[in-house]
Amino acid sequence: MTTMLLACAMLGSTAVWAVDPSVQQLRIGFQKSSINFAVAKQQKLYEKEFPNAKISWNEFPAGPQILEALAVGSIDVGVTGDTPPVYAQAANKPLYYIAYEAAKPLASAILVPKDSKLSQLSDLKGKRIGLQKGSSAHYLLVQAVRKAGLQWTDIQPIWLTPADARAAFQKGAIDAWAIWDPYFASAQLEDQAKILVSGQGLSPNYTFYLASTSFVKQHPQAVKGIIQQINTADKWVQANRSATAQLIGQSTGLKPNVSQVFIDRRPRPSAAAPLTAKVIADQQQLANRFAELKIIPKPINIKLAVWTGK
């Protein structure tokens, strides 16, 4: 812990903050997978960035709940996987993609119990698969079903939050579980869950930072400051990986070995950057696939929800 505190002190003494005095409050939605936000919260980076603002942190079980909060105006900024913003945009909920983190396909998987006889994707036919509706795991499962040569109607999706899915998985109430880290790492290490397939070749599994349209329009400079501090946090994470595992364990209740696997599966670095043409194209592919399957009610244009920094 001493190393972590020393690094925090050094960070605070050398950082240059691009202060936006117009921001009076910043309400952030995060989840257990939000490592950079966890570090920013612990180190009070946004209190330094916005000294006149009241900073509040709101934890949610998954991305869909974060974007629902964004849509009703109870948070200003949130972090999710790839699928929640597609759902939100298709439902005409206002949002902006403000940044993304590098793809991490190995950080999500479809898991089966340690004694399961399921060994290939085609074995999912007729099986009960737990997942959070509208989450990144939803797209992973859609892609896996497609790769297996099955139809979506060939499986039985069981819509569960990560915590409820974990309980169902442990009881044998579901045959498989589509999930992301750190729940993935926890089940893998603590339940000896087997990986039926990871996201490799199926879903890039981007992390996205989203903001309300009203916040972006009122505080465009502040958005840049938010991204800057995500990257300040990530630089610290890359230089202090074992301390980060300890911090994540303390903030989430995860065991240290689970936190370490979770962190090790993330790309190095995992900084936030403006969306590239490839990232937008990958998101558009996701949206098109969901529209084809009528999972979302209509086709959407991802570019219309991407903040350009102007």
mmCIF file of C-alpha atoms in Angstrom:
data_model
loop_
_atom_site.group_PDB
_atom_site.id
_atom_site.type_symbol
_atom_site.label_atom_id
_atom_site.label_comp_id
_atom_site.label_asym_id
_atom_site.label_seq_id
_atom_site.Cartn_x
_atom_site.Cartn_y
_atom_site.Cartn_z
ATOM 1 C CA MET A 1 0.000 0.000 0.000
ATOM 2 C CA THR A 2 2.957 2.304 0.661
ATOM 3 C CA THR A 3 3.963 2.169 -2.998
ATOM 4 C CA MET A 4 0.456 3.094 -4.046
ATOM 5 C CA LEU A 5 0.249 6.042 -1.673
ATOM 6 C CA LEU A 6 3.680 7.302 -2.720
ATOM 7 C CA ALA A 7 2.703 7.081 -6.385
ATOM 8 C CA CYS A 8 -0.526 8.942 -5.622
ATOM 9 C CA ALA A 9 1.415 11.700 -3.928
ATOM 10 C CA MET A 10 3.824 11.987 -6.831
ATOM 11 C CA LEU A 11 0.937 12.055 -9.275
ATOM 12 C CA GLY A 12 -0.766 14.845 -7.388
ATOM 13 C CA SER A 13 2.395 16.912 -7.236
ATOM 14 C CA THR A 14 3.239 16.708 -10.939
ATOM 15 C CA ALA A 15 -0.151 16.856 -12.646
ATOM 16 C CA VAL A 16 -1.334 19.948 -14.457
ATOM 17 C CA TRP A 17 -5.113 20.351 -14.250
ATOM 18 C CA ALA A 18 -7.120 21.951 -17.047
ATOM 19 C CA VAL A 19 -9.726 23.457 -14.754
ATOM 20 C CA ASP A 20 -13.240 24.230 -16.018
ATOM 21 C CA PRO A 21 -14.836 26.480 -13.348
ATOM 22 C CA SER A 22 -18.270 26.284 -14.989
ATOM 23 C CA VAL A 23 -18.839 22.700 -13.825
ATOM 24 C CA GLN A 24 -20.861 22.744 -10.606
ATOM 25 C CA GLN A 25 -21.507 19.014 -10.392
ATOM 26 C CA LEU A 26 -20.246 15.847 -12.054
ATOM 27 C CA ARG A 27 -22.247 12.659 -11.509
ATOM 28 C CA ILE A 28 -20.407 9.565 -12.702
ATOM 29 C CA GLY A 29 -21.880 6.126 -13.336
ATOM 30 C CA PHE A 30 -19.455 3.221 -13.036
ATOM 31 C CA GLN A 31 -19.375 -0.541 -12.530
ATOM 32 C CA LYS A 32 -16.954 -3.116 -11.116
ATOM 33 C CA SER A 33 -15.134 -3.405 -14.444
ATOM 34 C CA SER A 34 -14.298 0.338 -14.497
ATOM 35 C CA ILE A 35 -10.630 0.209 -13.472
ATOM 36 C CA ASN A 36 -9.662 3.682 -14.659
ATOM 37 C CA PHE A 37 -12.670 5.237 -12.962
ATOM 38 C CA ALA A 38 -11.884 3.305 -9.775
ATOM 39 C CA VAL A 39 -8.400 4.809 -9.715
ATOM 40 C CA ALA A 40 -9.734 8.283 -10.561
ATOM 41 C CA LYS A 41 -12.207 7.970 -7.689
ATOM 42 C CA GLN A 42 -9.603 6.769 -5.187
ATOM 43 C CA GLN A 43 -7.124 9.482 -6.146
ATOM 44 C CA LYS A 44 -9.789 12.211 -6.345
ATOM 45 C CA LEU A 45 -8.651 13.206 -9.821
ATOM 46 C CA TYR A 46 -11.955 14.880 -10.662
ATOM 47 C CA GLU A 47 -11.971 16.888 -7.457
ATOM 48 C CA LYS A 48 -8.671 18.332 -8.709
ATOM 49 C CA GLU A 49 -9.921 18.765 -12.271
ATOM 50 C CA PHE A 50 -13.168 20.470 -11.182
ATOM 51 C CA PRO A 51 -12.505 22.142 -7.805
ATOM 52 C CA ASN A 52 -15.817 24.024 -7.858
ATOM 53 C CA ALA A 53 -17.905 20.931 -8.533
ATOM 54 C CA LYS A 54 -19.591 18.353 -6.346
ATOM 55 C CA ILE A 55 -18.357 14.964 -7.599
ATOM 56 C CA SER A 56 -20.604 11.952 -7.026
ATOM 57 C CA TRP A 57 -19.933 8.298 -7.887
ATOM 58 C CA ASN A 58 -22.810 5.929 -8.574
ATOM 59 C CA GLU A 59 -22.208 2.183 -8.949
ATOM 60 C CA PHE A 60 -24.415 0.079 -11.222
ATOM 61 C CA PRO A 61 -24.448 -3.680 -11.894
ATOM 62 C CA ALA A 62 -24.020 -3.302 -15.665
ATOM 63 C CA GLY A 63 -24.036 -0.908 -18.625
ATOM 64 C CA PRO A 64 -27.784 -0.934 -19.424
ATOM 65 C CA GLN A 65 -28.582 0.440 -15.978
ATOM 66 C CA ILE A 66 -25.929 3.138 -16.406
ATOM 67 C CA LEU A 67 -27.410 4.325 -19.688
ATOM 68 C CA GLU A 68 -30.907 4.304 -18.242
ATOM 69 C CA ALA A 69 -29.623 6.630 -15.520
ATOM 70 C CA LEU A 70 -27.954 8.792 -18.186
ATOM 71 C CA ALA A 71 -31.210 8.974 -20.153
ATOM 72 C CA VAL A 72 -33.280 10.135 -17.183
ATOM 73 C CA GLY A 73 -30.692 12.737 -16.170
ATOM 74 C CA SER A 74 -29.473 11.227 -12.912
ATOM 75 C CA ILE A 75 -25.841 10.972 -14.089
ATOM 76 C CA ASP A 76 -23.733 13.022 -16.508
ATOM 77 C CA VAL A 77 -21.093 10.509 -17.586
ATOM 78 C CA GLY A 78 -20.913 6.725 -17.566
ATOM 79 C CA VAL A 79 -18.836 3.799 -18.750
ATOM 80 C CA THR A 80 -20.239 0.718 -20.486
ATOM 81 C CA GLY A 81 -19.449 -2.051 -22.920
ATOM 82 C CA ASP A 82 -20.355 -1.991 -26.594
ATOM 83 C CA THR A 83 -24.020 -3.051 -26.601
ATOM 84 C CA PRO A 84 -25.731 -0.713 -24.082
ATOM 85 C CA PRO A 85 -25.271 2.468 -26.154
ATOM 86 C CA VAL A 86 -26.692 0.696 -29.225
ATOM 87 C CA TYR A 87 -29.809 -0.214 -27.258
ATOM 88 C CA ALA A 88 -30.072 3.325 -25.912
ATOM 89 C CA GLN A 89 -29.650 5.000 -29.296
ATOM 90 C CA ALA A 90 -32.237 2.669 -30.849
ATOM 91 C CA ALA A 91 -34.654 3.737 -28.116
ATOM 92 C CA ASN A 92 -34.071 7.426 -29.019
ATOM 93 C CA LYS A 93 -32.270 8.106 -25.747
ATOM 94 C CA PRO A 94 -29.876 11.054 -26.085
ATOM 95 C CA LEU A 95 -26.206 10.266 -25.560
ATOM 96 C CA TYR A 96 -22.748 10.918 -26.914
ATOM 97 C CA TYR A 97 -19.870 8.498 -27.222
ATOM 98 C CA ILE A 98 -16.991 10.631 -25.931
ATOM 99 C CA ALA A 99 -14.155 8.072 -25.884
ATOM 100 C CA TYR A 100 -13.276 4.396 -26.028
ATOM 101 C CA GLU A 101 -10.668 2.042 -24.603
ATOM 102 C CA ALA A 102 -8.787 -0.539 -26.682
ATOM 103 C CA ALA A 103 -10.545 -3.772 -27.598
ATOM 104 C CA LYS A 104 -10.247 -6.539 -25.008
ATOM 105 C CA PRO A 105 -11.829 -9.667 -26.512
ATOM 106 C CA LEU A 106 -10.145 -11.977 -23.982
ATOM 107 C CA ALA A 107 -11.917 -10.222 -21.104
ATOM 108 C CA SER A 108 -15.308 -11.738 -21.937
ATOM 109 C CA ALA A 109 -16.394 -15.335 -22.404
ATOM 110 C CA ILE A 110 -19.166 -17.877 -22.445
ATOM 111 C CA LEU A 111 -18.566 -20.071 -19.418
ATOM 112 C CA VAL A 112 -19.829 -23.543 -18.545
ATOM 113 C CA PRO A 113 -19.645 -25.348 -15.183
ATOM 114 C CA LYS A 114 -16.492 -27.354 -14.459
ATOM 115 C CA ASP A 115 -18.307 -30.688 -14.918
ATOM 116 C CA SER A 116 -20.283 -29.603 -18.003
ATOM 117 C CA LYS A 117 -20.312 -31.850 -21.062
ATOM 118 C CA LEU A 118 -20.698 -28.835 -23.376
ATOM 119 C CA SER A 119 -17.490 -28.568 -25.392
ATOM 120 C CA GLN A 120 -18.289 -26.624 -28.572
ATOM 121 C CA LEU A 121 -20.567 -23.788 -29.610
ATOM 122 C CA SER A 122 -23.061 -26.038 -31.394
ATOM 123 C CA ASP A 123 -23.705 -27.725 -28.026
ATOM 124 C CA LEU A 124 -25.543 -24.572 -26.958
ATOM 125 C CA LYS A 125 -28.607 -25.623 -28.979
ATOM 126 C CA GLY A 126 -31.606 -25.801 -26.663
ATOM 127 C CA LYS A 127 -29.543 -24.746 -23.651
ATOM 128 C CA ARG A 128 -30.280 -22.111 -20.999
ATOM 129 C CA ILE A 129 -27.731 -19.310 -21.158
ATOM 130 C CA GLY A 130 -27.633 -16.597 -18.531
ATOM 131 C CA LEU A 131 -26.743 -13.038 -19.496
ATOM 132 C CA GLN A 132 -27.566 -9.377 -18.874
ATOM 133 C CA LYS A 133 -29.920 -8.213 -21.605
ATOM 134 C CA GLY A 134 -28.488 -5.334 -23.618
ATOM 135 C CA SER A 135 -24.950 -5.844 -22.273
ATOM 136 C CA SER A 136 -21.716 -6.611 -24.121
ATOM 137 C CA ALA A 137 -22.356 -10.267 -23.273
ATOM 138 C CA HIS A 138 -25.521 -10.060 -25.363
ATOM 139 C CA TYR A 139 -23.514 -9.294 -28.498
ATOM 140 C CA LEU A 140 -20.927 -11.952 -27.638
ATOM 141 C CA LEU A 141 -23.687 -14.554 -27.438
ATOM 142 C CA VAL A 142 -25.313 -13.357 -30.665
ATOM 143 C CA GLN A 143 -21.980 -13.741 -32.451
ATOM 144 C CA ALA A 144 -21.283 -17.136 -30.872
ATOM 145 C CA VAL A 145 -24.694 -18.490 -31.889
ATOM 146 C CA ARG A 146 -24.098 -17.260 -35.421
ATOM 147 C CA LYS A 147 -20.635 -18.864 -35.577
ATOM 148 C CA ALA A 148 -22.131 -22.150 -34.386
ATOM 149 C CA GLY A 149 -24.524 -22.132 -37.343
ATOM 150 C CA LEU A 150 -27.505 -21.838 -35.024
ATOM 151 C CA GLN A 151 -30.438 -19.447 -34.991
ATOM 152 C CA TRP A 152 -31.086 -17.153 -32.035
ATOM 153 C CA THR A 153 -34.312 -19.106 -31.495
ATOM 154 C CA ASP A 154 -32.253 -22.290 -30.998
ATOM 155 C CA ILE A 155 -31.103 -21.162 -27.542
ATOM 156 C CA GLN A 156 -32.879 -20.114 -24.363
ATOM 157 C CA PRO A 157 -31.524 -16.754 -23.158
ATOM 158 C CA ILE A 158 -32.158 -16.241 -19.451
ATOM 159 C CA TRP A 159 -31.987 -12.530 -18.656
ATOM 160 C CA LEU A 160 -30.127 -12.042 -15.384
ATOM 161 C CA THR A 161 -27.914 -9.399 -13.795
ATOM 162 C CA PRO A 162 -24.320 -10.562 -13.231
ATOM 163 C CA ALA A 163 -24.921 -11.292 -9.539
ATOM 164 C CA ASP A 164 -28.103 -13.278 -10.203
ATOM 165 C CA ALA A 165 -26.458 -15.104 -13.106
ATOM 166 C CA ARG A 166 -23.534 -16.096 -10.875
ATOM 167 C CA ALA A 167 -25.949 -17.588 -8.342
ATOM 168 C CA ALA A 168 -27.866 -19.431 -11.068
ATOM 169 C CA PHE A 169 -24.597 -20.695 -12.550
ATOM 170 C CA GLN A 170 -23.415 -22.027 -9.203
ATOM 171 C CA LYS A 171 -26.750 -23.797 -8.600
ATOM 172 C CA GLY A 172 -26.830 -25.363 -12.064
ATOM 173 C CA ALA A 173 -29.989 -23.432 -12.984
ATOM 174 C CA ILE A 174 -28.377 -22.323 -16.265
ATOM 175 C CA ASP A 175 -26.206 -24.354 -18.636
ATOM 176 C CA ALA A 176 -23.853 -21.529 -19.610
ATOM 177 C CA TRP A 177 -23.123 -17.915 -18.745
ATOM 178 C CA ALA A 178 -22.074 -15.098 -21.096
ATOM 179 C CA ILE A 179 -20.134 -12.633 -18.990
ATOM 180 C CA TRP A 180 -17.273 -10.137 -18.762
ATOM 181 C CA ASP A 181 -14.503 -9.406 -16.271
ATOM 182 C CA PRO A 182 -14.239 -9.242 -13.324
ATOM 183 C CA TYR A 183 -17.196 -11.638 -12.943
ATOM 184 C CA PHE A 184 -15.566 -13.863 -15.580
ATOM 185 C CA ALA A 185 -12.270 -14.026 -13.671
ATOM 186 C CA SER A 186 -14.094 -14.653 -10.397
ATOM 187 C CA ALA A 187 -16.084 -17.604 -11.773
ATOM 188 C CA GLN A 188 -13.012 -18.975 -13.510
ATOM 189 C CA LEU A 189 -10.869 -18.956 -10.365
ATOM 190 C CA GLU A 190 -13.422 -19.559 -7.615
ATOM 191 C CA ASP A 191 -15.914 -21.884 -9.367
ATOM 192 C CA GLN A 192 -13.408 -23.518 -11.751
ATOM 193 C CA ALA A 193 -15.724 -22.505 -14.595
ATOM 194 C CA LYS A 194 -14.563 -23.625 -18.037
ATOM 195 C CA ILE A 195 -14.298 -21.290 -21.031
ATOM 196 C CA LEU A 196 -16.479 -22.543 -23.865
ATOM 197 C CA VAL A 197 -15.343 -19.600 -25.986
ATOM 198 C CA SER A 198 -13.791 -16.193 -25.358
ATOM 199 C CA GLY A 199 -14.595 -13.037 -27.270
ATOM 200 C CA GLN A 200 -11.564 -13.551 -29.534
ATOM 201 C CA GLY A 201 -12.779 -13.428 -33.123
ATOM 202 C CA LEU A 202 -16.362 -12.809 -32.028
ATOM 203 C CA SER A 203 -16.571 -9.445 -30.284
ATOM 204 C CA PRO A 204 -13.920 -6.742 -29.813
ATOM 205 C CA ASN A 205 -15.461 -5.915 -26.428
ATOM 206 C CA TYR A 206 -14.681 -2.195 -26.375
ATOM 207 C CA THR A 207 -15.234 -0.059 -23.309
ATOM 208 C CA PHE A 208 -17.011 3.217 -24.067
ATOM 209 C CA TYR A 209 -17.331 6.430 -22.129
ATOM 210 C CA LEU A 210 -20.705 8.081 -22.691
ATOM 211 C CA ALA A 211 -22.027 11.484 -21.674
ATOM 212 C CA SER A 212 -25.419 13.138 -21.693
ATOM 213 C CA THR A 213 -26.003 15.467 -24.622
ATOM 214 C CA SER A 214 -26.852 18.327 -22.260
ATOM 215 C CA PHE A 215 -23.578 17.979 -20.343
ATOM 216 C CA VAL A 216 -21.538 17.854 -23.561
ATOM 217 C CA LYS A 217 -23.245 20.932 -24.980
ATOM 218 C CA GLN A 218 -22.886 22.928 -21.771
ATOM 219 C CA HIS A 219 -19.336 21.811 -20.901
ATOM 220 C CA PRO A 220 -17.372 20.699 -23.995
ATOM 221 C CA GLN A 221 -14.070 21.680 -22.371
ATOM 222 C CA ALA A 222 -14.956 19.661 -19.287
ATOM 223 C CA VAL A 223 -15.440 16.560 -21.443
ATOM 224 C CA LYS A 224 -11.809 16.890 -22.520
ATOM 225 C CA GLY A 225 -10.807 17.166 -18.862
ATOM 226 C CA ILE A 226 -12.783 14.021 -18.022
ATOM 227 C CA ILE A 227 -10.932 12.086 -20.722
ATOM 228 C CA GLN A 228 -7.594 13.551 -19.632
ATOM 229 C CA GLN A 229 -8.061 12.227 -16.101
ATOM 230 C CA ILE A 230 -9.101 8.782 -17.344
ATOM 231 C CA ASN A 231 -5.713 8.712 -19.035
ATOM 232 C CA THR A 232 -3.938 10.022 -15.954
ATOM 233 C CA ALA A 233 -5.491 7.111 -14.085
ATOM 234 C CA ASP A 234 -4.494 4.593 -16.751
ATOM 235 C CA LYS A 235 -0.869 5.737 -16.704
ATOM 236 C CA TRP A 236 -0.866 5.086 -12.988
ATOM 237 C CA VAL A 237 -2.464 1.650 -13.492
ATOM 238 C CA GLN A 238 0.189 0.637 -16.018
ATOM 239 C CA ALA A 239 2.983 1.687 -13.669
ATOM 240 C CA ASN A 240 1.401 0.168 -10.545
ATOM 241 C CA ARG A 241 -0.352 -3.037 -11.567
ATOM 242 C CA SER A 242 -0.045 -4.920 -8.285
ATOM 243 C CA ALA A 243 -1.169 -1.841 -6.324
ATOM 244 C CA THR A 244 -4.092 -1.505 -8.734
ATOM 245 C CA ALA A 245 -5.119 -5.105 -8.042
ATOM 246 C CA GLN A 246 -5.075 -4.283 -4.332
ATOM 247 C CA LEU A 247 -7.118 -1.113 -4.872
ATOM 248 C CA ILE A 248 -9.689 -2.926 -7.034
ATOM 249 C CA GLY A 249 -9.942 -5.681 -4.460
ATOM 250 C CA GLN A 250 -10.625 -3.148 -1.721
ATOM 251 C CA SER A 251 -13.210 -1.223 -3.742
ATOM 252 C CA THR A 252 -15.086 -4.257 -5.116
ATOM 253 C CA GLY A 253 -14.556 -6.996 -2.562
ATOM 254 C CA LEU A 254 -12.802 -9.158 -5.160
ATOM 255 C CA LYS A 255 -10.015 -11.454 -4.011
ATOM 256 C CA PRO A 256 -6.515 -10.248 -4.985
ATOM 257 C CA ASN A 257 -5.916 -13.133 -7.413
ATOM 258 C CA VAL A 258 -9.211 -12.366 -9.187
ATOM 259 C CA SER A 259 -8.325 -8.683 -9.468
ATOM 260 C CA GLN A 260 -4.903 -9.575 -10.862
ATOM 261 C CA VAL A 261 -6.335 -11.810 -13.621
ATOM 262 C CA PHE A 262 -8.870 -9.108 -14.445
ATOM 263 C CA ILE A 263 -6.135 -6.471 -14.760
ATOM 264 C CA ASP A 264 -3.764 -8.744 -16.692
ATOM 265 C CA ARG A 265 -6.412 -9.372 -19.364
ATOM 266 C CA ARG A 266 -6.718 -5.656 -20.134
ATOM 267 C CA PRO A 267 -4.649 -4.161 -22.971
ATOM 268 C CA ARG A 268 -1.570 -2.144 -22.063
ATOM 269 C CA PRO A 269 -2.278 0.728 -22.151
ATOM 270 C CA SER A 270 -6.062 1.059 -21.778
ATOM 271 C CA ALA A 271 -6.266 4.804 -22.248
ATOM 272 C CA ALA A 272 -9.344 6.659 -23.474
ATOM 273 C CA ALA A 273 -9.266 8.101 -26.988
ATOM 274 C CA PRO A 274 -11.697 9.591 -29.533
ATOM 275 C CA LEU A 275 -13.504 6.944 -31.545
ATOM 276 C CA THR A 276 -11.656 5.923 -34.727
ATOM 277 C CA ALA A 277 -13.235 4.978 -38.049
ATOM 278 C CA LYS A 278 -12.623 1.299 -37.249
ATOM 279 C CA VAL A 279 -14.264 1.523 -33.822
ATOM 280 C CA ILE A 280 -17.291 3.274 -35.336
ATOM 281 C CA ALA A 281 -17.467 0.602 -38.059
ATOM 282 C CA ASP A 282 -17.307 -2.176 -35.456
ATOM 283 C CA GLN A 283 -20.120 -0.542 -33.497
ATOM 284 C CA GLN A 284 -22.128 -0.136 -36.682
ATOM 285 C CA GLN A 285 -21.704 -3.842 -37.385
ATOM 286 C CA LEU A 286 -23.064 -4.618 -33.928
ATOM 287 C CA ALA A 287 -26.023 -2.293 -34.469
ATOM 288 C CA ASN A 288 -26.740 -3.772 -37.911
ATOM 289 C CA ARG A 289 -26.668 -7.318 -36.548
ATOM 290 C CA PHE A 290 -29.080 -6.416 -33.762
ATOM 291 C CA ALA A 291 -31.385 -4.667 -36.224
ATOM 292 C CA GLU A 292 -31.351 -7.715 -38.529
ATOM 293 C CA LEU A 293 -32.392 -9.925 -35.618
ATOM 294 C CA LYS A 294 -34.963 -7.341 -34.499
ATOM 295 C CA ILE A 295 -33.284 -7.221 -31.086
ATOM 296 C CA ILE A 296 -33.437 -3.443 -31.484
ATOM 297 C CA PRO A 297 -36.560 -1.923 -33.075
ATOM 298 C CA LYS A 298 -34.877 -0.133 -35.971
ATOM 299 C CA PRO A 299 -31.540 0.438 -37.729
ATOM 300 C CA ILE A 300 -29.394 3.251 -36.322
ATOM 301 C CA ASN A 301 -26.429 5.338 -37.458
ATOM 302 C CA ILE A 302 -23.659 5.184 -34.844
ATOM 303 C CA LYS A 303 -21.888 8.272 -36.226
ATOM 304 C CA LEU A 304 -24.814 10.469 -35.195
ATOM 305 C CA ALA A 305 -24.047 9.728 -31.526
ATOM 306 C CA VAL A 306 -20.265 10.228 -31.690
ATOM 307 C CA TRP A 307 -18.932 13.433 -30.159
ATOM 308 C CA THR A 308 -16.352 15.034 -32.411
ATOM 309 C CA GLY A 309 -14.908 17.375 -29.813
ATOM 310 C CA LYS A 310 -16.470 20.488 -31.320
#
